[in-house]
PDB file of C-alpha atoms in Angstrom:
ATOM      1  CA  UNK A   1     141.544  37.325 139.108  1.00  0.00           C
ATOM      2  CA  UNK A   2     144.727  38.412 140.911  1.00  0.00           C
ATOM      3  CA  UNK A   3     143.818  36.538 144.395  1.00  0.00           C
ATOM      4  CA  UNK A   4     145.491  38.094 147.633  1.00  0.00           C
ATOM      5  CA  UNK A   5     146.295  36.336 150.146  1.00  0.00           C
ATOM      6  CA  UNK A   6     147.882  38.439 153.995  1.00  0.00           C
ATOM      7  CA  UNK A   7     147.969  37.278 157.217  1.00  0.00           C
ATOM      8  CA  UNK A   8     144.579  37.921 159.280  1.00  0.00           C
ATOM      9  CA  UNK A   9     146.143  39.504 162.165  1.00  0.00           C
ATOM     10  CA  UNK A  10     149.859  40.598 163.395  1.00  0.00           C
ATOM     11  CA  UNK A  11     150.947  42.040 166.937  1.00  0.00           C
ATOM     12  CA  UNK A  12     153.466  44.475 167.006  1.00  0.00           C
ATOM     13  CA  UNK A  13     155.005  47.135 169.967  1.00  0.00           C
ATOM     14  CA  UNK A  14     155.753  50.443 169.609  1.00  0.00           C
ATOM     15  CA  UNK A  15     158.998  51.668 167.747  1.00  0.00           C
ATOM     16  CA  UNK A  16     159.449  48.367 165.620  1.00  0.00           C
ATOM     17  CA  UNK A  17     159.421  47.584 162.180  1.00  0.00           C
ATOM     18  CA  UNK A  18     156.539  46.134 161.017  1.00  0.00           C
ATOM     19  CA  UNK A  19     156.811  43.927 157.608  1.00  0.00           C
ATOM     20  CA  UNK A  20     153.463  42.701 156.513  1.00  0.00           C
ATOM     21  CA  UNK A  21     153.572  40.204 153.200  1.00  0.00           C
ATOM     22  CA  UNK A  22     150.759  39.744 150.588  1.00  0.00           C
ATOM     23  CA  UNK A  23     150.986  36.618 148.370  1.00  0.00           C
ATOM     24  CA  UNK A  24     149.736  37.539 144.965  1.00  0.00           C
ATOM     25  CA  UNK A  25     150.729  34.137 142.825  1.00  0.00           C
ATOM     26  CA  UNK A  26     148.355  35.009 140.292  1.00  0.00           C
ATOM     27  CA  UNK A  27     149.308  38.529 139.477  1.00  0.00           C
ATOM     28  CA  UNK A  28     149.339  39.707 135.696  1.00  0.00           C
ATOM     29  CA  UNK A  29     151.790  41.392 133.565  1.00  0.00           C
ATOM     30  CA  UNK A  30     149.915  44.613 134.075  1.00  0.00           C
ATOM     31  CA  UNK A  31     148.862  44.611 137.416  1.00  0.00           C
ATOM     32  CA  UNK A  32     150.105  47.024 139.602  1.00  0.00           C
ATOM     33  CA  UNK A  33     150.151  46.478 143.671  1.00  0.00           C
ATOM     34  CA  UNK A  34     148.839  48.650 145.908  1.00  0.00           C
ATOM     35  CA  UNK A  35     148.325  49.013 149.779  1.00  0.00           C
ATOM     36  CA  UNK A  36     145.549  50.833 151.790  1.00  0.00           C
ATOM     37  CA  UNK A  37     145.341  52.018 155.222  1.00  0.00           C
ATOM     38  CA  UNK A  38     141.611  51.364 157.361  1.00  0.00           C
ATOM     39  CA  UNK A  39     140.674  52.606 160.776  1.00  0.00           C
ATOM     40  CA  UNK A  40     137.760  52.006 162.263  1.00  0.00           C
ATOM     41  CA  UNK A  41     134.584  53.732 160.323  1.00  0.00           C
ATOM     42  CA  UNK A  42     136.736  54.994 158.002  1.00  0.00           C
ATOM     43  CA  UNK A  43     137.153  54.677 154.622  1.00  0.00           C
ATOM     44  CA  UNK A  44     140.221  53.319 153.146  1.00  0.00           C
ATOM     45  CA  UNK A  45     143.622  55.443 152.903  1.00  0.00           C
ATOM     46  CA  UNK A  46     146.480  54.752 150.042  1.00  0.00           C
ATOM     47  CA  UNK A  47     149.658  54.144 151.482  1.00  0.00           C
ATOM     48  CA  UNK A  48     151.872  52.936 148.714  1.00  0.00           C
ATOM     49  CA  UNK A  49     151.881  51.542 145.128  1.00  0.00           C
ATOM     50  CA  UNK A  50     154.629  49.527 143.221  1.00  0.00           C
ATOM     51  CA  UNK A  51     154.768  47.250 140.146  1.00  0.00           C
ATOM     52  CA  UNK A  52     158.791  45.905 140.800  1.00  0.00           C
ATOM     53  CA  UNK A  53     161.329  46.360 143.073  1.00  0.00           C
ATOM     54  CA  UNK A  54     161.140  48.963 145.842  1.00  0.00           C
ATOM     55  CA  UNK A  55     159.349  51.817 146.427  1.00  0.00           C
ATOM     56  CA  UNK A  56     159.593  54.304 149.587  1.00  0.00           C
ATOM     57  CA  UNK A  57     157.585  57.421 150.595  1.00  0.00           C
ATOM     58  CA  UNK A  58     157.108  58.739 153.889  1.00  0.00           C
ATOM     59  CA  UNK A  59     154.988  56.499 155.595  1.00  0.00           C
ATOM     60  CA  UNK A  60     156.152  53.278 154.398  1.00  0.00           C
ATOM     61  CA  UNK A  61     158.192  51.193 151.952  1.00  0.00           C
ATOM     62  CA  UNK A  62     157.004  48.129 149.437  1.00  0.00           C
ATOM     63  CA  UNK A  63     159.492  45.620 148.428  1.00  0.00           C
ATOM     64  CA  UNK A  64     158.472  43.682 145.613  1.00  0.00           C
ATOM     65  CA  UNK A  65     160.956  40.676 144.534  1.00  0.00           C
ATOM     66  CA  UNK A  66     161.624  39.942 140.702  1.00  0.00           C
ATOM     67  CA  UNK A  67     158.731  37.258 140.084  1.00  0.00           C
ATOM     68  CA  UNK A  68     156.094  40.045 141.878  1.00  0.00           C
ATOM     69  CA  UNK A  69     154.386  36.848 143.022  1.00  0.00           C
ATOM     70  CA  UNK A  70     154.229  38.419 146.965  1.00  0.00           C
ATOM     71  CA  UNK A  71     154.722  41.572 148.469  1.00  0.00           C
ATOM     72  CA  UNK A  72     156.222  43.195 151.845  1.00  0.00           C
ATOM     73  CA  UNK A  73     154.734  46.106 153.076  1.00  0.00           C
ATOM     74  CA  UNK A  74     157.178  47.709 155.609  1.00  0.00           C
ATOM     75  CA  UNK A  75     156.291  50.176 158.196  1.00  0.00           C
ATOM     76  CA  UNK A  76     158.848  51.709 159.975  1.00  0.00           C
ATOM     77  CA  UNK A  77     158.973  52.312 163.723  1.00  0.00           C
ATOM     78  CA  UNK A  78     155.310  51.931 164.491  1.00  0.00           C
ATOM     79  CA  UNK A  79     153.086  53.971 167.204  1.00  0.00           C
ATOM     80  CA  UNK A  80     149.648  53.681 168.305  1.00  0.00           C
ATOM     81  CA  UNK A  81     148.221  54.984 165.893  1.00  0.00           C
ATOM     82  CA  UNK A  82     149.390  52.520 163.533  1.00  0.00           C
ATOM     83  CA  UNK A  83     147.304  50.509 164.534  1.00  0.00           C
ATOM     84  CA  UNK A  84     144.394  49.649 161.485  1.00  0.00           C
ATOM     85  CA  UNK A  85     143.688  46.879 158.821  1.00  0.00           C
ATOM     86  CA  UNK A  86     145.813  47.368 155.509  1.00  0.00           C
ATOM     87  CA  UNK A  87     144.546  45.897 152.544  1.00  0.00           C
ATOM     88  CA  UNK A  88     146.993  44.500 150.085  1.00  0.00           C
ATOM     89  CA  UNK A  89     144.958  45.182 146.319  1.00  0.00           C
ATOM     90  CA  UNK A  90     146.360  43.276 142.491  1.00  0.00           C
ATOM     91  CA  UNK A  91     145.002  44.974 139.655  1.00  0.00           C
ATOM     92  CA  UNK A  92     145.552  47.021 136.715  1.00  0.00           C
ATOM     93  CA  UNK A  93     142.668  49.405 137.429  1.00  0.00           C
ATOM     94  CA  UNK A  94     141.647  49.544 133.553  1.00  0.00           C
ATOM     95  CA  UNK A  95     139.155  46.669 134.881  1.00  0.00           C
ATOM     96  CA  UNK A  96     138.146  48.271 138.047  1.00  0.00           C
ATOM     97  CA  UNK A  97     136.250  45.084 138.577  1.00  0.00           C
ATOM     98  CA  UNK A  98     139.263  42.871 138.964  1.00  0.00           C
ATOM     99  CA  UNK A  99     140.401  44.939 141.821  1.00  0.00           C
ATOM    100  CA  UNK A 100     139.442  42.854 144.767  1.00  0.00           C
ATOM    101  CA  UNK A 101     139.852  43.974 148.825  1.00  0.00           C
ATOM    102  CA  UNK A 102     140.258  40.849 150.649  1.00  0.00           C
ATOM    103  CA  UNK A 103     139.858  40.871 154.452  1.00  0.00           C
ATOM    104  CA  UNK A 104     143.196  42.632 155.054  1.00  0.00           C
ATOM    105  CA  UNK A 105     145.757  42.409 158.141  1.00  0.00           C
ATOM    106  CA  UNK A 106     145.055  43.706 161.268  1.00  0.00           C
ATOM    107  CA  UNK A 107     147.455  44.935 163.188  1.00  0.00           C
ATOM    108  CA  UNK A 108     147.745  45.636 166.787  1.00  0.00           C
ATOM    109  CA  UNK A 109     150.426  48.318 168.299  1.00  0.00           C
ATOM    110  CA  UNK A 110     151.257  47.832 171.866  1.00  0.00           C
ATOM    111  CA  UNK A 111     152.663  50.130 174.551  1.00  0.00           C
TER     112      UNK A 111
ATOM    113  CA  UNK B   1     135.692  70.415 153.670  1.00  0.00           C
ATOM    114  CA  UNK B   2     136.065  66.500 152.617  1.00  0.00           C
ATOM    115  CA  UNK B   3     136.720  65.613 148.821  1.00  0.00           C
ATOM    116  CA  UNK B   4     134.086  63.160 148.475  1.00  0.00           C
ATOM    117  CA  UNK B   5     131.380  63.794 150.712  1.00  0.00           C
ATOM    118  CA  UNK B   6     128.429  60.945 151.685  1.00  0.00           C
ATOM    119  CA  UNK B   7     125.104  61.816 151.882  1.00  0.00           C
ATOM    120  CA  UNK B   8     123.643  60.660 155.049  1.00  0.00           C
ATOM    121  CA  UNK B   9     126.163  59.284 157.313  1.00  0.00           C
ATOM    122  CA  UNK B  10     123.699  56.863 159.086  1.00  0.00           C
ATOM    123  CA  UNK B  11     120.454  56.170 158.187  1.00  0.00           C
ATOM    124  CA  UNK B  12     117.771  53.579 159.664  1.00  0.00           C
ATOM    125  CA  UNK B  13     114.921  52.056 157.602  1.00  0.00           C
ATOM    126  CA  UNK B  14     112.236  49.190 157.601  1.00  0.00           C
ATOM    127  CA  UNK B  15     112.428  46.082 155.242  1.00  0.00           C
ATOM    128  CA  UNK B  16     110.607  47.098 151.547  1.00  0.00           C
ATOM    129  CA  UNK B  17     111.416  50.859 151.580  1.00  0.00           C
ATOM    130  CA  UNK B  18     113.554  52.656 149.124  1.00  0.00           C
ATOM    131  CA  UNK B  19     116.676  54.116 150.283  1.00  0.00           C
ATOM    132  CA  UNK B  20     119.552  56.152 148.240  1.00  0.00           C
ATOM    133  CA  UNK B  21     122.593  56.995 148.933  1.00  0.00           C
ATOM    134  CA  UNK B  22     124.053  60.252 147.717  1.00  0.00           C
ATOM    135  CA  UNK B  23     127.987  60.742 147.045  1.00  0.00           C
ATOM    136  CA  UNK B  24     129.429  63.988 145.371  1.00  0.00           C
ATOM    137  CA  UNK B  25     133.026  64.698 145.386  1.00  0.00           C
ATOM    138  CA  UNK B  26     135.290  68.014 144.108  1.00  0.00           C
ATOM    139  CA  UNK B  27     138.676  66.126 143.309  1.00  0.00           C
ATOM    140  CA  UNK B  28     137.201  66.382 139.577  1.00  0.00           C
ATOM    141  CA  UNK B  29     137.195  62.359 138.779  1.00  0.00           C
ATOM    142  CA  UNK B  30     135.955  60.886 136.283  1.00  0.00           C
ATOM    143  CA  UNK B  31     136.070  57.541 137.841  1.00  0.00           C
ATOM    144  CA  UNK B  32     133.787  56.592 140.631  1.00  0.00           C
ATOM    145  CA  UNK B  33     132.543  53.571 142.850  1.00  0.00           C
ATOM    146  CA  UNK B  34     130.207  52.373 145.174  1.00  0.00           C
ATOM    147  CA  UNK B  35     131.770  49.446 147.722  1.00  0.00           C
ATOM    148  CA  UNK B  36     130.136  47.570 150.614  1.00  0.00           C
ATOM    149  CA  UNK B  37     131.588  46.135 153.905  1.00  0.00           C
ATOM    150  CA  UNK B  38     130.521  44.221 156.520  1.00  0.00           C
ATOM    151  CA  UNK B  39     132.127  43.569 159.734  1.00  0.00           C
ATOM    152  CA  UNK B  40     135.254  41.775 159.985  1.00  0.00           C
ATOM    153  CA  UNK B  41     135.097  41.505 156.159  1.00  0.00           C
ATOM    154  CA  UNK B  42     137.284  43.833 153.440  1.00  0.00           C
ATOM    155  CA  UNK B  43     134.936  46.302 150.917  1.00  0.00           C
ATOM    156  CA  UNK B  44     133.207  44.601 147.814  1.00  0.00           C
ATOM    157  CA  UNK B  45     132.653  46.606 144.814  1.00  0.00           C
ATOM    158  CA  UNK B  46     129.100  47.471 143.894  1.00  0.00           C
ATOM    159  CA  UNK B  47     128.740  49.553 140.767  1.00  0.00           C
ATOM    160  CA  UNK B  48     131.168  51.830 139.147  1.00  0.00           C
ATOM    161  CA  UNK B  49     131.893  53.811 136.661  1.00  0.00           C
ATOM    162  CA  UNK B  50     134.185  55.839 134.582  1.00  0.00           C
ATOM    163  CA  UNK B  51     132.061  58.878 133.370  1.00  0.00           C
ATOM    164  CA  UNK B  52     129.250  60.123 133.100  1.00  0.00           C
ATOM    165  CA  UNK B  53     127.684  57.714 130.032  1.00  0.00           C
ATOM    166  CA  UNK B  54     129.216  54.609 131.940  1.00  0.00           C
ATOM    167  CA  UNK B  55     128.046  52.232 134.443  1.00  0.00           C
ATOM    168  CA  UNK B  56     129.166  49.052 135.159  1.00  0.00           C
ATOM    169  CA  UNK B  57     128.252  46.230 137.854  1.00  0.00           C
ATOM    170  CA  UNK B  58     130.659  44.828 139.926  1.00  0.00           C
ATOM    171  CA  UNK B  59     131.021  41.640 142.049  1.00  0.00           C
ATOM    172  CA  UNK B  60     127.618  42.296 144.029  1.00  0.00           C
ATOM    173  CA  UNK B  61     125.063  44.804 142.038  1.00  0.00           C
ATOM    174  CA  UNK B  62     122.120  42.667 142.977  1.00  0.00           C
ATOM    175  CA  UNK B  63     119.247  44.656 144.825  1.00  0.00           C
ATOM    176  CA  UNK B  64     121.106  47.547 144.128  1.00  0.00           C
ATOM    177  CA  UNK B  65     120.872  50.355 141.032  1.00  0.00           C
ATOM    178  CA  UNK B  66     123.194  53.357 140.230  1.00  0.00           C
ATOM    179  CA  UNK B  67     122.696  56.799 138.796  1.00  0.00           C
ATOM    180  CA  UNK B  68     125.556  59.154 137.455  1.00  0.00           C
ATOM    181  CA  UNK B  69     123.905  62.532 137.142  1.00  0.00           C
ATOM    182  CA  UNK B  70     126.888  64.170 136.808  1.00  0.00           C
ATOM    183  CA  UNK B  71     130.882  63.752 136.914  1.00  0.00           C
ATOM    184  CA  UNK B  72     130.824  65.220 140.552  1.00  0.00           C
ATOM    185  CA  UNK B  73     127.558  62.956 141.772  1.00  0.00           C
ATOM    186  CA  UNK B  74     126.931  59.564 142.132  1.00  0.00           C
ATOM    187  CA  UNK B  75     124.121  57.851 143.460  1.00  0.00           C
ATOM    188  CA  UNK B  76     123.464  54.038 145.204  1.00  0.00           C
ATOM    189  CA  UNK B  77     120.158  52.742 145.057  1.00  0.00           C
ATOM    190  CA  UNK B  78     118.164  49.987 147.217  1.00  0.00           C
ATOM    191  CA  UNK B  79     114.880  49.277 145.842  1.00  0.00           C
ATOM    192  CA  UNK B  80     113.753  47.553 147.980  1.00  0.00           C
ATOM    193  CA  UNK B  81     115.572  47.235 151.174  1.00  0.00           C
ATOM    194  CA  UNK B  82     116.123  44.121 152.975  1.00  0.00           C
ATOM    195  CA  UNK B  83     117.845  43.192 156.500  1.00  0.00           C
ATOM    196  CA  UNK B  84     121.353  41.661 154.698  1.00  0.00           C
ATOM    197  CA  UNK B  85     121.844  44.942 152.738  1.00  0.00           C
ATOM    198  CA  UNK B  86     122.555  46.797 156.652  1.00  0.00           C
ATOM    199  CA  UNK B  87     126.296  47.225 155.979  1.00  0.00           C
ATOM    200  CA  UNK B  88     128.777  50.584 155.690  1.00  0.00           C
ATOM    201  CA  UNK B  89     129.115  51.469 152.244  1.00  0.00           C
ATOM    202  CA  UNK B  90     131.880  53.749 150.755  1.00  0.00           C
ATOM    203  CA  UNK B  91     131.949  55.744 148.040  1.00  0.00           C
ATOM    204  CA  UNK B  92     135.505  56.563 146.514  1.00  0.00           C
ATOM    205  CA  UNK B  93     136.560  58.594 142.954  1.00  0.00           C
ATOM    206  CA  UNK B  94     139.946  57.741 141.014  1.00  0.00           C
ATOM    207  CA  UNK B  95     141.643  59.145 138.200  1.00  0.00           C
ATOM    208  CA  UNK B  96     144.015  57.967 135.524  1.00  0.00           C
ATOM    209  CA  UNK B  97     147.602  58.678 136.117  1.00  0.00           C
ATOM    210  CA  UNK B  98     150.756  59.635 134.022  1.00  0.00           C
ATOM    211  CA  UNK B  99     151.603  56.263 132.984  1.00  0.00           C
ATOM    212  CA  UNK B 100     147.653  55.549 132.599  1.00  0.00           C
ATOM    213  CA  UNK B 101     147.166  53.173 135.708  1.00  0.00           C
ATOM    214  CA  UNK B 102     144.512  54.258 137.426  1.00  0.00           C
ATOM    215  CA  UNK B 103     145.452  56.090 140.558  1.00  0.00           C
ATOM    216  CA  UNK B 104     144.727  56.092 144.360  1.00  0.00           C
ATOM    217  CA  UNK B 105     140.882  55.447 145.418  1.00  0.00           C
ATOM    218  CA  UNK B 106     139.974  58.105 147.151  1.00  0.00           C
ATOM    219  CA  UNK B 107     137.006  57.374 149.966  1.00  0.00           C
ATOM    220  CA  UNK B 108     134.313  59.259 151.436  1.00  0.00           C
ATOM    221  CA  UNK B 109     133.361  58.873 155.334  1.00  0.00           C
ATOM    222  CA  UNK B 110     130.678  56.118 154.922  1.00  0.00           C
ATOM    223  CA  UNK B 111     127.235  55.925 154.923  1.00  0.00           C
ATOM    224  CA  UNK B 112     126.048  53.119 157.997  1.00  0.00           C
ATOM    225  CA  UNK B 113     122.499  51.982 156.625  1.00  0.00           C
ATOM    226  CA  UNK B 114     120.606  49.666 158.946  1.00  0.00           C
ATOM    227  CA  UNK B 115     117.714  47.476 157.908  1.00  0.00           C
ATOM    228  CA  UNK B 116     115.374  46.813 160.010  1.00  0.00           C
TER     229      UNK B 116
END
């Protein structure tokens, strides 16, 4: 199993970049990374998926270096409502039981 | 309306009794799961499955059962419900993508079960 491991918490102000790393030292040939938004009560939200390199939509970017063995989630120029748990997930989702949600980052948005 | 909709939301019962959870969803999946999570702590995967014939167990399926009546509805079981099954469980639905990956889970609101 593609372990995860992020950061359990991370305090940020409003209007920075926020750069949150997942290290993923075990991650196969296959797997693909993904991130996931939580608030409170909520379910889960996708933010971003990647296998190499970069990737960029409109919420966020994932940098990915050449041995894939960590990530960077990067969220640029936070607000309040940033504020959540993201879950860094490893898997190739063929197995869906491989795909494992660890206890995630959460991170706080100040004023 | 929501894409995958829970079925309740909250729900209170005594040690022993039967409960089930209810999830249907209109994104057309074929894929769907059942995760727990308790405070503090990320989701863990239940049961899932991939259609309608399929069922699988995933890292915690003890004291729990599945049904997949249909590609739309899927259905967590507790036999018999005890006090350290009180968690919020998810349902979420995925489908394949162009280059065959699996896509983006797709959650409903929760269902908050309480054992008493």
């Amino acid at each position: 199993l593609a372990k995860t491991t992020q950061p359990i918490s991370m305090d940020s102000y409003e209007g920075q970049e926020v750069n949150i790393t997942c290290s993923h030292n075990n991650i196969a040939t296959n797997d693909y990374i993904t991130w996931y938004q939580q608030f409170p009560s909520q379910g889960p939200r996708f933010i971003i998926q990647g296998y190499k390199t970069k990737v960029t939509n409109e919420v966020a970017s994932l940098f990915i270096p050449a041995d894939r063995k960590s990530s960077t989630l990067s969220l640029p120029r936070v607000s309040l409502s940033d504020t959540a748990v993201y879950y860094c997930l490893v898997g190739s989702y063929s197995s869906a039981s491989k795909i494992i949600f660890g206890s995630g980052t959460r991170l706080s948005i100040r004023p | 309306d929501a894409d995958v909709t829970q079925t309740p939301r909250n729900r209170i019962t005594k040690t022993g009794k039967r409960i089930m959870l209810e999830c249907s969803q209109t994104k057309g999946h074929d894929r769907m799961y059942w995760y727990r999570q308790d405070p503090g702590l990320g989701l863990r995967l239940i049961y899932y499955s991939f259609d309608v014939k399929d069922i699988n167990k995933g890292e915690i399926s003890d004291g729990y059962s599945v049904s997949r009546q249909a590609q739309a509805k899927f259905s967590l079981s507790l036999e018999s419900a005890i006090p350290n099954q009180t968690a919020l469980y998810f349902c979420a639905t995925s489908d394949l993508d162009v280059r065959g990956v699996s896509g983006e889970l797709f959650f409903g609101e929760g269902s908050r079960l309480t054992v008493l």
